[in-house]
CSV table of C-alpha atoms in Angstrom, one decimal:
chain,number,residue,atom,x,y,z
R,1213,UNK,CA,132.7,106.2,112.2
R,1214,UNK,CA,135.2,103.9,110.3
R,1215,UNK,CA,136.9,105.6,107.4
R,1216,UNK,CA,139.1,104.4,104.5
R,1217,UNK,CA,141.8,106.4,102.7
R,1218,UNK,CA,141.2,104.7,99.5
R,1219,UNK,CA,137.9,106.6,98.8
R,1220,UNK,CA,137.6,110.2,97.9
R,1221,UNK,CA,134.4,110.6,99.7
R,1222,UNK,CA,132.6,109.0,102.7
R,1223,UNK,CA,130.3,106.5,101.3
R,1224,UNK,CA,127.0,106.8,103.3
R,1225,UNK,CA,128.5,109.3,105.9
R,1226,UNK,CA,125.7,110.7,107.6
R,1227,UNK,CA,126.4,114.4,108.1
R,1228,UNK,CA,126.6,115.9,111.5
R,1229,UNK,CA,126.0,112.6,113.1
R,1230,UNK,CA,127.9,111.9,116.2
R,1231,UNK,CA,127.4,108.5,118.2
R,1232,UNK,CA,127.1,110.4,121.5
R,1233,UNK,CA,124.2,112.7,119.9
R,1234,UNK,CA,122.6,109.6,118.7
R,1235,UNK,CA,122.9,107.8,122.1
R,1236,UNK,CA,121.7,110.6,124.0
R,1237,UNK,CA,118.7,111.3,121.8
R,1238,UNK,CA,115.4,112.0,123.4
R,1239,UNK,CA,112.0,111.1,122.2
R,1240,UNK,CA,110.5,114.4,123.4
R,1241,UNK,CA,106.6,114.2,122.1
R,1242,UNK,CA,106.9,110.4,122.2
R,1243,UNK,CA,105.5,110.3,125.6
R,1244,UNK,CA,105.5,106.7,127.5
R,1245,UNK,CA,102.2,107.5,129.3
R,1246,UNK,CA,99.6,104.8,129.9
R,1247,UNK,CA,99.1,103.2,126.8
R,1248,UNK,CA,101.7,105.1,124.8
R,1249,UNK,CA,101.5,108.3,122.5
R,1250,UNK,CA,99.0,108.1,120.1
R,1251,UNK,CA,100.7,110.7,117.9
R,1252,UNK,CA,103.8,110.3,115.4
R,1253,UNK,CA,105.8,113.1,114.4
R,1254,UNK,CA,107.3,112.8,110.9
R,1255,UNK,CA,108.9,114.2,107.9
R,1256,UNK,CA,107.2,114.5,104.6
R,1257,UNK,CA,108.3,114.9,100.7
R,1258,UNK,CA,107.1,117.9,98.7
R,1259,UNK,CA,104.6,117.0,96.3
R,1260,UNK,CA,104.3,113.0,97.0
R,1261,UNK,CA,102.2,111.0,99.4
R,1262,UNK,CA,104.2,108.7,101.6
R,1263,UNK,CA,102.9,105.4,102.6
R,1264,UNK,CA,102.2,106.3,106.2
R,1265,UNK,CA,100.0,109.4,104.7
R,1266,UNK,CA,98.2,107.0,102.4
R,1267,UNK,CA,97.6,104.6,105.4
R,1268,UNK,CA,96.1,107.3,107.6
R,1269,UNK,CA,94.0,108.5,104.9
R,1270,UNK,CA,92.8,105.1,104.3
R,1271,UNK,CA,92.0,104.7,107.9
R,1272,UNK,CA,94.5,102.0,108.6
R,1273,UNK,CA,96.3,104.1,111.5
R,1274,UNK,CA,93.2,103.5,113.5
R,1275,UNK,CA,93.4,106.0,116.4
R,1276,UNK,CA,97.0,106.8,115.7
R,1277,UNK,CA,97.4,110.4,114.2
R,1278,UNK,CA,100.6,111.8,112.5
R,1279,UNK,CA,102.2,115.0,113.0
R,1280,UNK,CA,103.8,116.5,109.9
R,1281,UNK,CA,106.9,118.7,111.3
R,1282,UNK,CA,108.3,119.7,107.9
R,1283,UNK,CA,109.6,118.1,104.6
R,1284,UNK,CA,112.9,116.4,103.6
R,1285,UNK,CA,114.7,115.4,100.7
R,1286,UNK,CA,117.2,113.0,102.6
R,1287,UNK,CA,116.8,109.8,103.7
R,1288,UNK,CA,120.0,109.9,106.1
R,1289,UNK,CA,118.9,113.2,107.5
R,1290,UNK,CA,115.3,111.6,108.0
R,1291,UNK,CA,116.4,108.4,110.1
R,1292,UNK,CA,118.9,110.7,111.9
R,1293,UNK,CA,116.2,112.8,113.1
R,1294,UNK,CA,114.3,109.6,114.2
R,1295,UNK,CA,117.5,108.3,115.9
R,1296,UNK,CA,117.9,111.9,117.8
R,1297,UNK,CA,114.1,111.7,118.8
R,1298,UNK,CA,113.3,115.0,116.6
R,1299,UNK,CA,110.6,112.8,114.7
R,1300,UNK,CA,109.2,109.3,115.8
R,1301,UNK,CA,110.1,107.4,112.7
R,1302,UNK,CA,112.0,107.9,109.4
R,1303,UNK,CA,112.9,106.1,106.4
R,1304,UNK,CA,115.9,105.8,104.3
R,1305,UNK,CA,118.0,103.6,101.8
R,1306,UNK,CA,118.9,100.4,103.8
R,1307,UNK,CA,122.7,101.1,103.3
R,1308,UNK,CA,122.2,104.4,105.3
R,1309,UNK,CA,120.2,102.2,107.9
R,1310,UNK,CA,123.1,99.9,108.2
R,1311,UNK,CA,125.7,102.8,108.3
R,1312,UNK,CA,123.4,104.8,111.1
R,1313,UNK,CA,123.3,101.2,113.2
R,1314,UNK,CA,127.0,100.8,113.0
R,1315,UNK,CA,127.3,104.1,114.7
R,1316,UNK,CA,125.8,102.5,117.7
R,1317,UNK,CA,122.5,104.3,117.0
R,1318,UNK,CA,119.5,102.4,118.9
R,1319,UNK,CA,117.2,101.8,116.2
R,1320,UNK,CA,115.6,99.1,114.3
R,1321,UNK,CA,114.1,98.6,110.7
R,1322,UNK,CA,110.1,97.9,111.0
R,1323,UNK,CA,108.9,97.7,107.5
R,1324,UNK,CA,109.8,98.3,104.0
R,1325,UNK,CA,108.6,101.2,102.1
R,1326,UNK,CA,110.0,101.7,98.5
R,1327,UNK,CA,112.1,99.5,96.0
R,1328,UNK,CA,113.0,98.8,92.8
R,1329,UNK,CA,110.7,97.2,90.2
R,1330,UNK,CA,109.8,97.4,86.3
R,1331,UNK,CA,107.6,100.4,87.2
R,1332,UNK,CA,109.4,102.0,90.3
R,1333,UNK,CA,113.1,102.6,89.7
R,1334,UNK,CA,115.4,105.4,90.0
R,1335,UNK,CA,117.3,106.1,86.4
R,1336,UNK,CA,120.7,108.2,85.8
R,1337,UNK,CA,119.6,110.0,82.8
R,1338,UNK,CA,121.5,112.3,80.2
R,1339,UNK,CA,120.4,114.5,77.4
R,1340,UNK,CA,119.8,112.6,74.1
R,1341,UNK,CA,122.7,114.2,72.4
R,1342,UNK,CA,125.1,113.5,75.3
R,1343,UNK,CA,128.5,111.7,74.6
R,1344,UNK,CA,128.3,109.9,77.7
R,1345,UNK,CA,127.6,106.3,77.1
R,1346,UNK,CA,129.7,104.2,79.7
R,1347,UNK,CA,130.7,104.3,83.1
R,1348,UNK,CA,134.1,105.6,81.8
R,1349,UNK,CA,132.5,108.7,80.3
R,1350,UNK,CA,131.4,109.5,83.8
R,1351,UNK,CA,135.0,110.7,84.9
R,1352,UNK,CA,135.1,114.3,85.6
R,1353,UNK,CA,131.2,114.7,85.3
R,1354,UNK,CA,128.4,115.9,87.6
R,1355,UNK,CA,125.8,113.7,88.5
R,1356,UNK,CA,122.8,115.4,90.3
R,1357,UNK,CA,120.9,113.3,93.1
R,1358,UNK,CA,119.0,114.1,96.0
R,1359,UNK,CA,121.3,113.6,98.8
R,1360,UNK,CA,124.7,112.0,99.1
R,1361,UNK,CA,125.5,109.1,100.8
R,1362,UNK,CA,122.3,107.3,100.2
R,1363,UNK,CA,120.7,105.0,97.5
R,1364,UNK,CA,121.8,107.0,94.4
R,1365,UNK,CA,125.3,107.2,95.3
R,1366,UNK,CA,125.5,103.4,95.8
R,1367,UNK,CA,124.2,102.6,92.7
R,1368,UNK,CA,126.3,104.9,91.1
R,1369,UNK,CA,129.4,103.1,93.0
R,1370,UNK,CA,128.1,100.0,92.0
R,1371,UNK,CA,127.7,101.1,88.4
R,1372,UNK,CA,131.1,102.5,88.2
R,1373,UNK,CA,132.8,99.6,89.7
R,1374,UNK,CA,131.1,97.1,87.3
R,1375,UNK,CA,132.3,99.3,84.6
R,1376,UNK,CA,135.8,98.6,85.6
R,1377,UNK,CA,136.8,102.0,87.2
R,1378,UNK,CA,139.7,102.0,89.7
R,1379,UNK,CA,139.0,103.9,92.9
R,1380,UNK,CA,141.1,106.5,91.9
R,1381,UNK,CA,138.8,107.2,88.9
R,1382,UNK,CA,135.6,106.7,90.5
R,1383,UNK,CA,137.0,109.5,92.9
R,1384,UNK,CA,137.1,111.8,89.9
R,1385,UNK,CA,133.2,111.8,89.3
R,1386,UNK,CA,131.4,114.4,91.2
R,1387,UNK,CA,128.0,113.4,92.8
R,1388,UNK,CA,126.0,116.9,93.4
R,1389,UNK,CA,123.1,117.4,95.7
R,1390,UNK,CA,120.1,118.8,93.5
R,1391,UNK,CA,116.7,119.3,95.0
R,1392,UNK,CA,114.5,116.6,93.3
R,1393,UNK,CA,112.0,119.2,92.0
R,1394,UNK,CA,114.9,121.2,90.2
R,1395,UNK,CA,116.8,117.9,88.9
R,1396,UNK,CA,115.3,117.8,85.3
R,1397,UNK,CA,115.6,121.5,84.8
R,1398,UNK,CA,119.3,121.5,86.2
R,1399,UNK,CA,119.9,118.6,83.5
R,1400,UNK,CA,118.4,120.5,80.4
R,1401,UNK,CA,120.3,123.6,81.2
R,1402,UNK,CA,123.5,121.5,81.2
R,1403,UNK,CA,124.6,122.5,84.8
R,1404,UNK,CA,124.9,119.0,85.4
R,1405,UNK,CA,125.9,116.1,83.3
R,1406,UNK,CA,123.7,113.2,84.4
R,1407,UNK,CA,120.4,113.4,86.6
R,1408,UNK,CA,119.1,110.8,89.0
R,1409,UNK,CA,115.2,110.9,88.4
R,1410,UNK,CA,112.7,108.4,89.9
R,1411,UNK,CA,109.1,108.1,90.3
R,1412,UNK,CA,106.7,110.8,89.4
R,1413,UNK,CA,109.7,113.6,88.5
R,1414,UNK,CA,111.3,110.6,86.1
R,1415,UNK,CA,107.9,109.9,84.2
R,1416,UNK,CA,107.3,113.6,83.9
R,1417,UNK,CA,110.9,114.0,82.5
R,1418,UNK,CA,110.4,111.1,80.1
R,1419,UNK,CA,107.2,112.6,78.9
R,1420,UNK,CA,108.5,115.7,77.8
R,1421,UNK,CA,111.5,114.1,76.1
R,1422,UNK,CA,114.9,114.9,75.1
R,1423,UNK,CA,116.8,112.4,77.6
R,1424,UNK,CA,117.9,108.9,77.8
R,1425,UNK,CA,118.7,106.5,80.3
R,1426,UNK,CA,122.5,105.5,81.4
R,1427,UNK,CA,121.2,102.9,83.6
R,1428,UNK,CA,118.7,102.1,86.3
R,1429,UNK,CA,118.9,100.7,89.8
R,1430,UNK,CA,116.4,97.8,88.6
R,1431,UNK,CA,119.1,97.0,85.6
R,1432,UNK,CA,121.7,96.9,88.1
R,1433,UNK,CA,120.3,94.9,90.8
R,1434,UNK,CA,116.7,93.3,89.7
R,1435,UNK,CA,113.5,93.7,92.0
R,1436,UNK,CA,114.2,94.5,95.5
R,1437,UNK,CA,113.3,96.4,98.4
R,1438,UNK,CA,115.7,99.5,99.1
R,1439,UNK,CA,114.7,101.3,101.9
R,1440,UNK,CA,113.0,100.9,105.4
R,1441,UNK,CA,111.2,102.9,108.1
R,1442,UNK,CA,113.1,102.8,111.3
R,1443,UNK,CA,112.0,103.5,115.0
R,1444,UNK,CA,114.2,103.7,118.1
R,1445,UNK,CA,114.6,100.7,120.6
R,1446,UNK,CA,113.3,103.0,123.2
R,1447,UNK,CA,109.9,104.3,121.1
R,1448,UNK,CA,109.3,100.4,120.4
R,1449,UNK,CA,109.7,99.7,123.9
R,1450,UNK,CA,107.6,102.3,125.4
R,1451,UNK,CA,104.8,102.4,122.7
R,1452,UNK,CA,104.4,98.6,121.4
R,1453,UNK,CA,100.8,99.1,120.7
R,1454,UNK,CA,101.2,102.2,118.7
R,1455,UNK,CA,104.1,100.9,116.7
R,1456,UNK,CA,101.9,97.7,115.9
R,1457,UNK,CA,99.3,100.0,114.6
R,1458,UNK,CA,101.8,102.2,112.4
R,1459,UNK,CA,103.4,99.3,110.9
R,1460,UNK,CA,100.6,97.3,110.2
R,1461,UNK,CA,98.9,100.1,108.5
R,1462,UNK,CA,101.6,100.8,106.4
R,1463,UNK,CA,101.8,97.3,105.3
R,1464,UNK,CA,98.0,97.5,104.5
R,1465,UNK,CA,98.5,100.6,102.6
R,1466,UNK,CA,101.2,98.9,100.6
R,1467,UNK,CA,99.0,95.9,99.4
R,1468,UNK,CA,96.1,98.3,99.2
R,1469,UNK,CA,98.4,100.3,96.6
R,1470,UNK,CA,99.5,97.0,94.7
R,1471,UNK,CA,95.9,95.6,94.3
R,1472,UNK,CA,94.0,99.0,93.4
R,1473,UNK,CA,93.6,99.9,90.0
R,1474,UNK,CA,96.3,102.9,89.5
R,1475,UNK,CA,93.9,105.6,88.6
R,1476,UNK,CA,92.2,105.0,91.8
R,1477,UNK,CA,95.5,105.1,93.8
R,1478,UNK,CA,96.7,108.3,92.0
R,1479,UNK,CA,93.3,109.7,92.3
R,1480,UNK,CA,93.4,109.4,96.2
R,1481,UNK,CA,96.8,110.6,96.5
R,1482,UNK,CA,96.1,113.7,94.7
R,1483,UNK,CA,93.1,114.7,96.9
R,1484,UNK,CA,95.3,114.0,99.7
R,1485,UNK,CA,98.0,116.6,98.6
R,1486,UNK,CA,95.1,119.0,97.6
R,1487,UNK,CA,93.5,118.7,100.9
R,1488,UNK,CA,96.7,119.1,103.0
R,1489,UNK,CA,97.1,122.6,102.3
R,1490,UNK,CA,101.2,122.4,101.9
R,1491,UNK,CA,101.1,124.6,98.8
R,1492,UNK,CA,102.1,121.8,96.3
R,1493,UNK,CA,101.5,121.0,92.9
R,1494,UNK,CA,99.6,117.6,92.5
R,1495,UNK,CA,100.0,117.1,88.8
R,1496,UNK,CA,103.0,115.1,88.9
R,1497,UNK,CA,101.2,112.6,90.8
R,1498,UNK,CA,99.2,111.2,87.5
R,1499,UNK,CA,102.7,109.7,86.8
R,1500,UNK,CA,102.9,107.4,89.9
R,1501,UNK,CA,103.2,103.7,89.0
R,1502,UNK,CA,104.4,101.5,92.3
R,1503,UNK,CA,106.1,102.0,95.5
R,1504,UNK,CA,108.5,98.8,94.4
R,1505,UNK,CA,108.1,97.1,97.5
R,1506,UNK,CA,109.3,93.7,96.8
R,1507,UNK,CA,107.7,91.6,99.8
R,1508,UNK,CA,104.2,91.2,101.0
R,1509,UNK,CA,103.0,94.2,103.4
R,1510,UNK,CA,106.8,95.3,103.5
R,1511,UNK,CA,107.8,92.6,105.6
R,1512,UNK,CA,111.6,92.3,106.1
R,1513,UNK,CA,113.6,89.0,105.2
R,1514,UNK,CA,117.0,90.4,106.0
R,1515,UNK,CA,118.5,90.2,102.5
R,1516,UNK,CA,117.7,93.5,101.7
R,1517,UNK,CA,120.0,94.7,104.6
R,1518,UNK,CA,122.7,92.0,104.6
R,1519,UNK,CA,123.5,93.1,100.8
R,1520,UNK,CA,124.5,96.4,102.2
R,1521,UNK,CA,126.5,95.1,105.6
R,1522,UNK,CA,128.5,93.0,103.3
R,1523,UNK,CA,129.0,95.9,100.8
R,1524,UNK,CA,129.9,98.4,103.4
R,1525,UNK,CA,132.3,95.9,105.1
R,1526,UNK,CA,133.9,94.9,101.5
R,1527,UNK,CA,134.6,99.0,101.2
R,1528,UNK,CA,136.0,99.3,104.7
R,1529,UNK,CA,133.3,101.4,105.7
R,1530,UNK,CA,132.2,99.4,108.5
R,1531,UNK,CA,134.2,96.7,110.0
R,1532,UNK,CA,133.1,92.8,109.8
R,1533,UNK,CA,131.1,92.0,112.5
R,1534,UNK,CA,130.4,95.6,113.2
R,1535,UNK,CA,126.5,95.1,112.8
R,1536,UNK,CA,124.8,92.2,113.5
R,1537,UNK,CA,121.8,91.4,111.1
R,1538,UNK,CA,119.2,90.2,113.6
R,1539,UNK,CA,119.6,93.2,115.9
R,1540,UNK,CA,118.9,95.4,112.9
R,1541,UNK,CA,115.2,94.6,112.1
R,1542,UNK,CA,112.2,93.1,113.3
R,1543,UNK,CA,108.9,92.1,111.7
R,1544,UNK,CA,107.2,92.1,115.3
R,1545,UNK,CA,105.0,94.9,114.8
R,1546,UNK,CA,103.7,93.7,111.5
R,1547,UNK,CA,100.5,92.0,111.8
R,1548,UNK,CA,99.8,92.7,108.1
R,1549,UNK,CA,101.2,89.8,105.6
R,1550,UNK,CA,102.2,87.2,108.4
């Protein structure tokens, strides 16, 4: 893993990851029998309905079944689990996907699944009476986010850099991991100075009041697809039909959510959470507005990945030419939106 002395923290470091572990990863459970596996192991997100879960409920996955193995709050952890064969697909911020590929992980991004738009965005929020008003005010401050080395830390670094902070000053900010369900409360109790909130949890916190945005990722970069689901090269080779049903189904679910009245989407997701029996509170789902995927059916254009290849190379986190864009993604399995 490339390192740089000029940065305090390893941007997009994937904890516990080694190229050896990835290259030796198995796909236990992803059998390569005739016709391939029809069961996909995956990790969910507590209190939320992922696009694959929505696609399955809508019948878009046909005879392919999802096998929930637990929840995660970390995109980098999720795609690492996919790379090592613990699950059959995982999703993360595109910068983390690039970094994992740079570590020789045999993965391919197959479809975008979340992004930023005027409805779906991550905001960096402070209490209304907070003295924090600018990038420079974040020096020495604690910023709570769901995981390090992913979307939120990337947005923070861009904001600080655009605010004119030196690498030394950027290193004096303190990003901290706070479980998403606890982030709002942690901010209100003043255990952190800034809370990164998105989606349902953001809108729930805004409805309660008493907080204001410092900035959002949508303000920084406009509308963009921010994360992709990945599968291993081995899985795609052994199970092309299953991969095609999965990716195409997720693409259909993206378009269904985009074209269906919001109230109907929320009602459907609420029923999914109630029926799956994971002891979750479905109430925050009423704040859902958008998945934020920019392209039709989540098709990958390349620009959403190239942005982070260039960014990481500029920072010295990867070497120029270490990742080949054309090797990083494929739309081959996405028959929706073509």
